[in-house]
Structure formats: C-alpha cells, structure tokens
Amino acid sequence: MFSWTEDTFVRAKQLYKQGVKASLIAEKIGTTRNAVLGKMYRNKLSTKSTSTRRHTRHSYATHFKKYGESKCLLCNKTYTTYSKFDRFCSPCKSRDFYRSTI
Ligand SMILES: [Zn+2]
C-alpha cells in the first residue's frame, strides 16, 4: 500500500510543477494518477492556479458575455443570446422536439 512520504511528495511536487503528467509521476513514485492529483489538489498545487488565473477568469467572462437579443425561431419570443450560434430561447432548447426540428 502506497503512502506519501516527504521525499515522494517533494519529488512529485517538482515533477508536477515542471508540467509532468500526473499519470507519469504516479508511475515514477509507485502510486495512482488520482492519488497524485488528489495530493497536489489538497496542497493547492494546480498548474493553472497562479500564473494563468487572471487569464482564465477573463476568458470565462468573455465566454458568457451577453451577445445580443434575437427572436426565437420556435416560439418567436425575444430572448438573450450568448453566441451568434444561438437560434432558440433556452426553454425551447430544453424541449424534446428541439433535436428533431433541426
Ligand atoms: Zn423559444
């Protein structure tokens, strides 16, 4: 049964920071990928945490930015679109006939 020691943790941490895949780290130190990811997560060592946080938040906001308003092709109501590919309001999108209609 694998258990973390200071040595394996330091080693895994270094590899993880270098961008080595968790599955490879796991192989090297003799545990599972999930164990490595869980350990890194609990120690807040996500590779995306510090340097790219601002960028990530920015693209998230951009992605969900209101695109505009248009009329639903199914029920003819005006609704908010979030991308130029939106053709139907969300109630219509969730209806069962949405797929067969398109
Ligand atoms: Zn609709």
CSV table of N, CA and C and ligand atoms in Angstrom, one decimal:
chain,number,residue,atom,x,y,z
A,1,MET,N,0.8,-1.2,0.0
A,1,MET,CA,0.0,0.0,0.0
A,1,MET,C,0.9,1.2,0.0
A,2,PHE,N,0.6,2.1,-0.9
A,2,PHE,CA,1.4,3.3,-1.1
A,2,PHE,C,1.0,4.4,0.0
A,3,SER,N,2.0,5.0,0.5
A,3,SER,CA,1.7,6.2,1.4
A,3,SER,C,2.7,7.3,1.1
A,4,TRP,N,2.2,8.5,1.2
A,4,TRP,CA,3.1,9.6,0.9
A,4,TRP,C,4.2,9.8,2.0
A,5,THR,N,5.4,10.1,1.6
A,5,THR,CA,6.4,10.5,2.5
A,5,THR,C,6.9,11.9,2.0
A,6,GLU,N,7.6,12.5,2.9
A,6,GLU,CA,8.1,13.8,2.5
A,6,GLU,C,8.9,13.8,1.2
A,7,ASP,N,9.7,12.7,1.0
A,7,ASP,CA,10.5,12.6,-0.2
A,7,ASP,C,9.7,12.4,-1.4
A,8,THR,N,8.7,11.5,-1.4
A,8,THR,CA,7.9,11.3,-2.6
A,8,THR,C,7.1,12.5,-2.9
A,9,PHE,N,6.6,13.2,-1.9
A,9,PHE,CA,5.8,14.4,-2.1
A,9,PHE,C,6.7,15.5,-2.8
A,10,VAL,N,7.9,15.7,-2.2
A,10,VAL,CA,8.8,16.7,-2.8
A,10,VAL,C,9.1,16.4,-4.3
A,11,ARG,N,9.3,15.1,-4.5
A,11,ARG,CA,9.7,14.7,-5.9
A,11,ARG,C,8.5,14.9,-6.8
A,12,ALA,N,7.3,14.5,-6.4
A,12,ALA,CA,6.1,14.6,-7.2
A,12,ALA,C,5.8,16.1,-7.4
A,13,LYS,N,6.0,16.9,-6.4
A,13,LYS,CA,5.7,18.3,-6.5
A,13,LYS,C,6.6,18.9,-7.6
A,14,GLN,N,7.9,18.6,-7.5
A,14,GLN,CA,8.8,19.1,-8.5
A,14,GLN,C,8.4,18.7,-9.9
A,15,LEU,N,8.1,17.5,-10.1
A,15,LEU,CA,7.7,17.0,-11.5
A,15,LEU,C,6.4,17.7,-11.9
A,16,TYR,N,5.5,17.8,-11.0
A,16,TYR,CA,4.2,18.4,-11.3
A,16,TYR,C,4.4,19.8,-11.7
A,17,LYS,N,5.2,20.6,-11.0
A,17,LYS,CA,5.5,22.0,-11.4
A,17,LYS,C,6.2,22.1,-12.7
A,18,GLN,N,6.9,21.1,-13.1
A,18,GLN,CA,7.6,21.1,-14.4
A,18,GLN,C,6.6,20.7,-15.5
A,19,GLY,N,5.4,20.4,-15.1
A,19,GLY,CA,4.4,20.0,-16.1
A,19,GLY,C,4.3,18.6,-16.5
A,20,VAL,N,5.0,17.7,-15.7
A,20,VAL,CA,4.9,16.3,-16.0
A,20,VAL,C,3.5,15.8,-15.7
A,21,LYS,N,3.0,14.9,-16.6
A,21,LYS,CA,1.7,14.4,-16.4
A,21,LYS,C,1.6,13.6,-15.1
A,22,ALA,N,0.4,13.8,-14.4
A,22,ALA,CA,0.2,13.1,-13.2
A,22,ALA,C,0.3,11.6,-13.3
A,23,SER,N,-0.1,11.0,-14.4
A,23,SER,CA,0.0,9.6,-14.6
A,23,SER,C,1.4,9.1,-14.6
A,24,LEU,N,2.3,10.0,-15.2
A,24,LEU,CA,3.7,9.6,-15.3
A,24,LEU,C,4.4,9.8,-13.9
A,25,ILE,N,4.0,10.8,-13.2
A,25,ILE,CA,4.5,11.0,-11.8
A,25,ILE,C,4.1,9.8,-11.0
A,26,ALA,N,2.9,9.4,-11.1
A,26,ALA,CA,2.3,8.3,-10.3
A,26,ALA,C,3.2,7.0,-10.6
A,27,GLU,N,3.5,6.8,-11.9
A,27,GLU,CA,4.3,5.7,-12.3
A,27,GLU,C,5.7,5.7,-11.6
A,28,LYS,N,6.3,6.9,-11.6
A,28,LYS,CA,7.6,7.0,-11.0
A,28,LYS,C,7.7,6.8,-9.6
A,29,ILE,N,6.6,7.2,-8.8
A,29,ILE,CA,6.7,7.1,-7.4
A,29,ILE,C,5.9,5.9,-6.9
A,30,GLY,N,5.2,5.2,-7.8
A,30,GLY,CA,4.5,4.0,-7.4
A,30,GLY,C,3.2,4.1,-6.8
A,31,THR,N,2.4,5.1,-7.4
A,31,THR,CA,1.0,5.2,-6.9
A,31,THR,C,0.1,5.4,-8.1
A,32,THR,N,-1.1,5.9,-7.8
A,32,THR,CA,-2.1,6.1,-8.9
A,32,THR,C,-2.1,7.5,-9.3
A,33,ARG,N,-2.6,7.8,-10.5
A,33,ARG,CA,-2.7,9.2,-11.0
A,33,ARG,C,-3.7,10.0,-10.1
A,34,ASN,N,-4.8,9.3,-9.7
A,34,ASN,CA,-5.7,10.0,-8.8
A,34,ASN,C,-5.1,10.4,-7.5
A,35,ALA,N,-4.2,9.6,-7.0
A,35,ALA,CA,-3.5,9.9,-5.7
A,35,ALA,C,-2.6,11.1,-5.9
A,36,VAL,N,-2.0,11.2,-7.0
A,36,VAL,CA,-1.1,12.3,-7.3
A,36,VAL,C,-1.9,13.6,-7.4
A,37,LEU,N,-3.0,13.5,-8.2
A,37,LEU,CA,-3.8,14.7,-8.4
A,37,LEU,C,-4.5,15.1,-7.1
A,38,GLY,N,-4.9,14.2,-6.3
A,38,GLY,CA,-5.6,14.5,-5.0
A,38,GLY,C,-4.6,15.2,-4.1
A,39,LYS,N,-3.4,14.6,-4.1
A,39,LYS,CA,-2.3,15.2,-3.2
A,39,LYS,C,-2.0,16.7,-3.7
A,40,MET,N,-1.8,16.9,-5.0
A,40,MET,CA,-1.5,18.2,-5.5
A,40,MET,C,-2.7,19.1,-5.2
A,41,TYR,N,-3.9,18.6,-5.4
A,41,TYR,CA,-5.0,19.5,-5.2
A,41,TYR,C,-5.2,19.9,-3.7
A,42,ARG,N,-5.0,18.9,-2.8
A,42,ARG,CA,-5.1,19.3,-1.4
A,42,ARG,C,-4.0,20.3,-1.0
A,43,ASN,N,-2.8,20.3,-1.7
A,43,ASN,CA,-1.8,21.2,-1.4
A,43,ASN,C,-1.8,22.4,-2.3
A,44,LYS,N,-2.9,22.6,-3.0
A,44,LYS,CA,-3.2,23.7,-3.8
A,44,LYS,C,-2.0,23.9,-4.8
A,45,LEU,N,-1.7,22.9,-5.5
A,45,LEU,CA,-0.6,23.0,-6.5
A,45,LEU,C,-1.1,22.8,-7.9
A,46,SER,N,-2.3,23.3,-8.1
A,46,SER,CA,-2.8,23.2,-9.5
A,46,SER,C,-1.9,24.0,-10.4
A,47,THR,N,-1.5,23.4,-11.6
A,47,THR,CA,-0.6,24.1,-12.5
A,47,THR,C,-1.2,25.3,-13.1
A,48,LYS,N,-2.6,25.4,-13.0
A,48,LYS,CA,-3.2,26.6,-13.6
A,48,LYS,C,-3.5,27.6,-12.5
A,49,SER,N,-3.1,27.4,-11.3
A,49,SER,CA,-3.5,28.3,-10.2
A,49,SER,C,-3.0,29.7,-10.3
A,50,THR,N,-1.7,29.9,-10.3
A,50,THR,CA,-1.2,31.2,-10.1
A,50,THR,C,-1.0,32.1,-11.3
A,51,SER,N,-0.2,31.6,-12.3
A,51,SER,CA,0.2,32.5,-13.4
A,51,SER,C,-1.0,32.7,-14.4
A,52,THR,N,-1.9,31.7,-14.5
A,52,THR,CA,-2.9,31.9,-15.6
A,52,THR,C,-4.3,32.2,-15.0
A,53,ARG,N,-4.3,32.5,-13.7
A,53,ARG,CA,-5.7,32.7,-13.1
A,53,ARG,C,-6.4,33.9,-13.7
A,54,ARG,N,-5.7,35.0,-13.9
A,54,ARG,CA,-6.3,36.2,-14.4
A,54,ARG,C,-6.8,35.9,-15.8
A,55,HIS,N,-6.0,35.3,-16.6
A,55,HIS,CA,-6.3,35.0,-18.0
A,55,HIS,C,-7.6,34.1,-18.0
A,56,THR,N,-7.6,33.1,-17.2
A,56,THR,CA,-8.7,32.1,-17.1
A,56,THR,C,-10.0,32.8,-16.8
A,57,ARG,N,-9.9,33.7,-15.8
A,57,ARG,CA,-11.1,34.4,-15.4
A,57,ARG,C,-11.6,35.3,-16.5
A,58,HIS,N,-10.7,35.9,-17.2
A,58,HIS,CA,-11.0,36.8,-18.3
A,58,HIS,C,-11.8,36.0,-19.4
A,59,SER,N,-11.3,34.9,-19.8
A,59,SER,CA,-11.9,34.2,-20.9
A,59,SER,C,-13.2,33.6,-20.5
A,60,TYR,N,-13.4,33.3,-19.2
A,60,TYR,CA,-14.6,32.8,-18.7
A,60,TYR,C,-15.7,33.9,-18.8
A,61,ALA,N,-15.3,35.1,-18.4
A,61,ALA,CA,-16.3,36.2,-18.5
A,61,ALA,C,-16.6,36.5,-20.0
A,62,THR,N,-15.6,36.4,-20.8
A,62,THR,CA,-15.9,36.7,-22.2
A,62,THR,C,-16.8,35.7,-22.8
A,63,HIS,N,-16.6,34.5,-22.4
A,63,HIS,CA,-17.4,33.4,-23.0
A,63,HIS,C,-18.9,33.5,-22.7
A,64,PHE,N,-19.2,34.1,-21.5
A,64,PHE,CA,-20.6,34.2,-21.1
A,64,PHE,C,-21.1,35.6,-21.2
A,65,LYS,N,-20.4,36.4,-21.9
A,65,LYS,CA,-20.8,37.7,-22.2
A,65,LYS,C,-22.1,37.7,-23.0
A,66,LYS,N,-23.0,38.6,-22.7
A,66,LYS,CA,-24.2,38.7,-23.5
A,66,LYS,C,-23.9,39.1,-24.9
A,67,TYR,N,-24.4,38.4,-25.9
A,67,TYR,CA,-24.1,38.6,-27.2
A,67,TYR,C,-25.1,39.6,-27.9
A,68,GLY,N,-26.3,39.4,-27.5
A,68,GLY,CA,-27.3,40.3,-28.1
A,68,GLY,C,-28.7,39.7,-27.9
A,69,GLU,N,-29.7,40.2,-28.6
A,69,GLU,CA,-31.0,39.7,-28.5
A,69,GLU,C,-31.5,39.3,-29.8
A,70,SER,N,-32.3,38.3,-29.9
A,70,SER,CA,-32.9,37.9,-31.1
A,70,SER,C,-34.2,37.2,-30.9
A,71,LYS,N,-35.0,36.9,-31.9
A,71,LYS,CA,-36.2,36.2,-31.8
A,71,LYS,C,-36.1,34.7,-31.9
A,72,CYS,N,-36.6,34.0,-31.0
A,72,CYS,CA,-36.6,32.5,-31.1
A,72,CYS,C,-37.3,32.0,-32.3
A,73,LEU,N,-36.7,31.1,-33.0
A,73,LEU,CA,-37.2,30.6,-34.3
A,73,LEU,C,-38.4,29.7,-34.0
A,74,LEU,N,-38.5,29.2,-32.8
A,74,LEU,CA,-39.6,28.3,-32.5
A,74,LEU,C,-40.8,29.0,-31.9
A,75,CYS,N,-40.6,29.8,-30.8
A,75,CYS,CA,-41.8,30.4,-30.2
A,75,CYS,C,-41.9,31.9,-30.5
A,76,ASN,N,-40.9,32.4,-31.2
A,76,ASN,CA,-41.0,33.8,-31.6
A,76,ASN,C,-40.9,34.9,-30.5
A,77,LYS,N,-40.4,34.4,-29.3
A,77,LYS,CA,-40.2,35.3,-28.2
A,77,LYS,C,-38.8,35.9,-28.3
A,78,THR,N,-38.6,37.2,-27.9
A,78,THR,CA,-37.3,37.8,-27.8
A,78,THR,C,-36.5,37.2,-26.6
A,79,TYR,N,-35.3,36.8,-26.9
A,79,TYR,CA,-34.5,36.2,-25.8
A,79,TYR,C,-33.1,36.7,-25.9
A,80,THR,N,-32.3,36.5,-24.9
A,80,THR,CA,-30.9,36.9,-24.9
A,80,THR,C,-30.0,35.8,-25.5
A,81,THR,N,-29.2,36.2,-26.4
A,81,THR,CA,-28.3,35.2,-27.0
A,81,THR,C,-26.9,35.4,-26.4
A,82,TYR,N,-26.2,34.3,-26.2
A,82,TYR,CA,-24.9,34.3,-25.7
A,82,TYR,C,-23.8,34.0,-26.7
A,83,SER,N,-24.2,33.7,-27.9
A,83,SER,CA,-23.3,33.4,-29.0
A,83,SER,C,-24.1,33.6,-30.3
A,84,LYS,N,-23.4,33.8,-31.4
A,84,LYS,CA,-24.0,34.1,-32.6
A,84,LYS,C,-24.6,32.8,-33.2
A,85,PHE,N,-24.4,31.7,-32.5
A,85,PHE,CA,-25.0,30.4,-33.0
A,85,PHE,C,-26.3,30.1,-32.4
A,86,ASP,N,-26.7,31.0,-31.4
A,86,ASP,CA,-28.0,30.8,-30.7
A,86,ASP,C,-29.1,31.1,-31.7
A,87,ARG,N,-30.1,30.1,-31.8
A,87,ARG,CA,-31.2,30.4,-32.7
A,87,ARG,C,-32.5,30.3,-31.9
A,88,PHE,N,-32.4,29.7,-30.7
A,88,PHE,CA,-33.7,29.4,-29.9
A,88,PHE,C,-33.5,29.9,-28.5
A,89,CYS,N,-34.6,30.2,-27.8
A,89,CYS,CA,-34.5,30.6,-26.4
A,89,CYS,C,-34.3,29.3,-25.6
A,90,SER,N,-33.8,29.5,-24.4
A,90,SER,CA,-33.5,28.3,-23.6
A,90,SER,C,-34.6,27.4,-23.3
A,91,PRO,N,-35.9,27.9,-23.0
A,91,PRO,CA,-37.0,26.9,-22.8
A,91,PRO,C,-37.2,26.1,-24.1
A,92,CYS,N,-37.0,26.6,-25.3
A,92,CYS,CA,-37.2,25.8,-26.5
A,92,CYS,C,-36.0,24.8,-26.6
A,93,LYS,N,-34.8,25.3,-26.3
A,93,LYS,CA,-33.7,24.4,-26.4
A,93,LYS,C,-33.8,23.2,-25.5
A,94,SER,N,-34.5,23.3,-24.4
A,94,SER,CA,-34.6,22.2,-23.5
A,94,SER,C,-35.8,21.3,-23.8
A,95,ARG,N,-36.6,21.7,-24.8
A,95,ARG,CA,-37.7,20.9,-25.2
A,95,ARG,C,-37.3,19.7,-26.0
A,96,ASP,N,-38.1,18.7,-25.9
A,96,ASP,CA,-37.7,17.4,-26.6
A,96,ASP,C,-37.6,17.5,-28.1
A,97,PHE,N,-38.5,18.3,-28.7
A,97,PHE,CA,-38.6,18.3,-30.1
A,97,PHE,C,-37.5,19.2,-30.7
A,98,TYR,N,-36.7,19.8,-29.9
A,98,TYR,CA,-35.6,20.6,-30.4
A,98,TYR,C,-34.7,19.9,-31.4
A,99,ARG,N,-34.3,18.7,-31.0
A,99,ARG,CA,-33.4,17.9,-31.9
A,99,ARG,C,-34.0,17.5,-33.2
A,100,SER,N,-35.2,17.1,-33.1
A,100,SER,CA,-35.9,16.6,-34.4
A,100,SER,C,-36.3,17.7,-35.3
A,101,THR,N,-36.4,18.9,-34.7
A,101,THR,CA,-36.8,20.0,-35.5
A,101,THR,C,-35.7,20.5,-36.4
A,102,ILE,N,-34.5,20.4,-35.8
A,102,ILE,CA,-33.3,20.9,-36.6
A,102,ILE,C,-32.9,20.0,-37.7
B,1,ZN,ZN,-38.4,29.8,-27.8
